[in-house]
Coordinates of C-alpha atoms in Angstrom, one line a residue:
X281 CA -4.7 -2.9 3.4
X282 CA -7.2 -4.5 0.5
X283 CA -8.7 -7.5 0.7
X284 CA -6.5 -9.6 -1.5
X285 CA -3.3 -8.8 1.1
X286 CA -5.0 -10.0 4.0
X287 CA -6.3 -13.2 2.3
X288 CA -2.4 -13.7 2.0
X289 CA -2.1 -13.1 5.6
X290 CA -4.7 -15.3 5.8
X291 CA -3.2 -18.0 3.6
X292 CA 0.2 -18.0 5.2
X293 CA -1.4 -18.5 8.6
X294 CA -3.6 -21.4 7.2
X295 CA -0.6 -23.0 5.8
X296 CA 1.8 -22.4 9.5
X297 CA -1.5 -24.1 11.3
X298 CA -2.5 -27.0 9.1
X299 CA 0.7 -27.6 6.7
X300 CA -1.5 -30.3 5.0
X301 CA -4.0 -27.6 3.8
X302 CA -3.0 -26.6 -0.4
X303 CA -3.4 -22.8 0.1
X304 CA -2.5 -23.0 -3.8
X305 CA -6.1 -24.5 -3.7
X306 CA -8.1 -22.2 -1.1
X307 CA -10.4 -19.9 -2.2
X308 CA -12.2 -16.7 -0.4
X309 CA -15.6 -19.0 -0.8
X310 CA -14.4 -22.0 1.2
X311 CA -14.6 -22.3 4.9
X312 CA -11.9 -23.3 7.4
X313 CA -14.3 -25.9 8.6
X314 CA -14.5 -27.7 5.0
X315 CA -10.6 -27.4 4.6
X316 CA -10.3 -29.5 7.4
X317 CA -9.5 -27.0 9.9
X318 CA -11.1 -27.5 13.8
X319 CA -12.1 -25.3 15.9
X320 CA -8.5 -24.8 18.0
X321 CA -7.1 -24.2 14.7
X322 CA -9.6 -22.3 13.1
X323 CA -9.0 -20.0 16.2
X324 CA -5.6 -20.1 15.8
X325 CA -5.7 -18.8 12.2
X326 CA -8.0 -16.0 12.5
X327 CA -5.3 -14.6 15.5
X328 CA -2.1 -14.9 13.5
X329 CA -4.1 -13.8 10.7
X330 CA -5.4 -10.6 12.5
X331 CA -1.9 -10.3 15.0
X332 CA -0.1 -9.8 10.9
X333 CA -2.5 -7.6 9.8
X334 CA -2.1 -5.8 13.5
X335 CA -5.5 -5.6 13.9
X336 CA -7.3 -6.5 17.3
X337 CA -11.6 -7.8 17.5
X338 CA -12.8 -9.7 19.9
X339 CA -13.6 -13.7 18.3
X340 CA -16.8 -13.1 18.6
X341 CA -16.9 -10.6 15.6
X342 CA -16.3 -13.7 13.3
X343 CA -19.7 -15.7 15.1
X344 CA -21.1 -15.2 11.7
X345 CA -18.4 -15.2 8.9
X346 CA -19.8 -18.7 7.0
X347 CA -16.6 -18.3 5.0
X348 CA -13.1 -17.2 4.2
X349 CA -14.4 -14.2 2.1
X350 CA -16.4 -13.3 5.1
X351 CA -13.3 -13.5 7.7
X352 CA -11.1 -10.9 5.6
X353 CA -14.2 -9.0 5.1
X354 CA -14.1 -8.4 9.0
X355 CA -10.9 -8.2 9.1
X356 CA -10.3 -5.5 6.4
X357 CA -13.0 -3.5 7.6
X358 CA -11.3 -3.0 10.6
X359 CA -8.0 -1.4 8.8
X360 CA -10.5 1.2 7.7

């Protein structure tokens, strides 16, 4: 899977969490923090994100992702 299909799984689970989010407008440089998105959430999005992509980490491999780019970098490493 490349990187631009799981920032669509990412996107779609961004929009199921926090409807009010514009996914038209997100970009792989934002954060989920500066969209508006807390921590419950934020945690919510990275597990549908990764339970669509039917990959399993532990959280604590995102500790240091500082952005979206970095959370489907993680993520898509993992499908490889």
């Amino acid at each position: 899977m490349k990187r631009e299909e799981v920032f669509k799984i990412l996107k779609d689970a961004i929009e199921f969490v926090v409807p009010e989010i514009n996914v038209e407008e997100v970009t792989m440089n934002d954060s989920l923090k500066e969209l508006g998105a807390n921590s419950i959430d934020r945690s919510e999005i990275i597990y549908t994100t990764m339970e669509d992509a039917n990959v399993k980490l532990p959280m604590v491999s995102f500790n240091d992702a500082k952005n979206i780019g970095d959370i489907i970098d993680i993520i898509a490493g993992a499908l490889n």
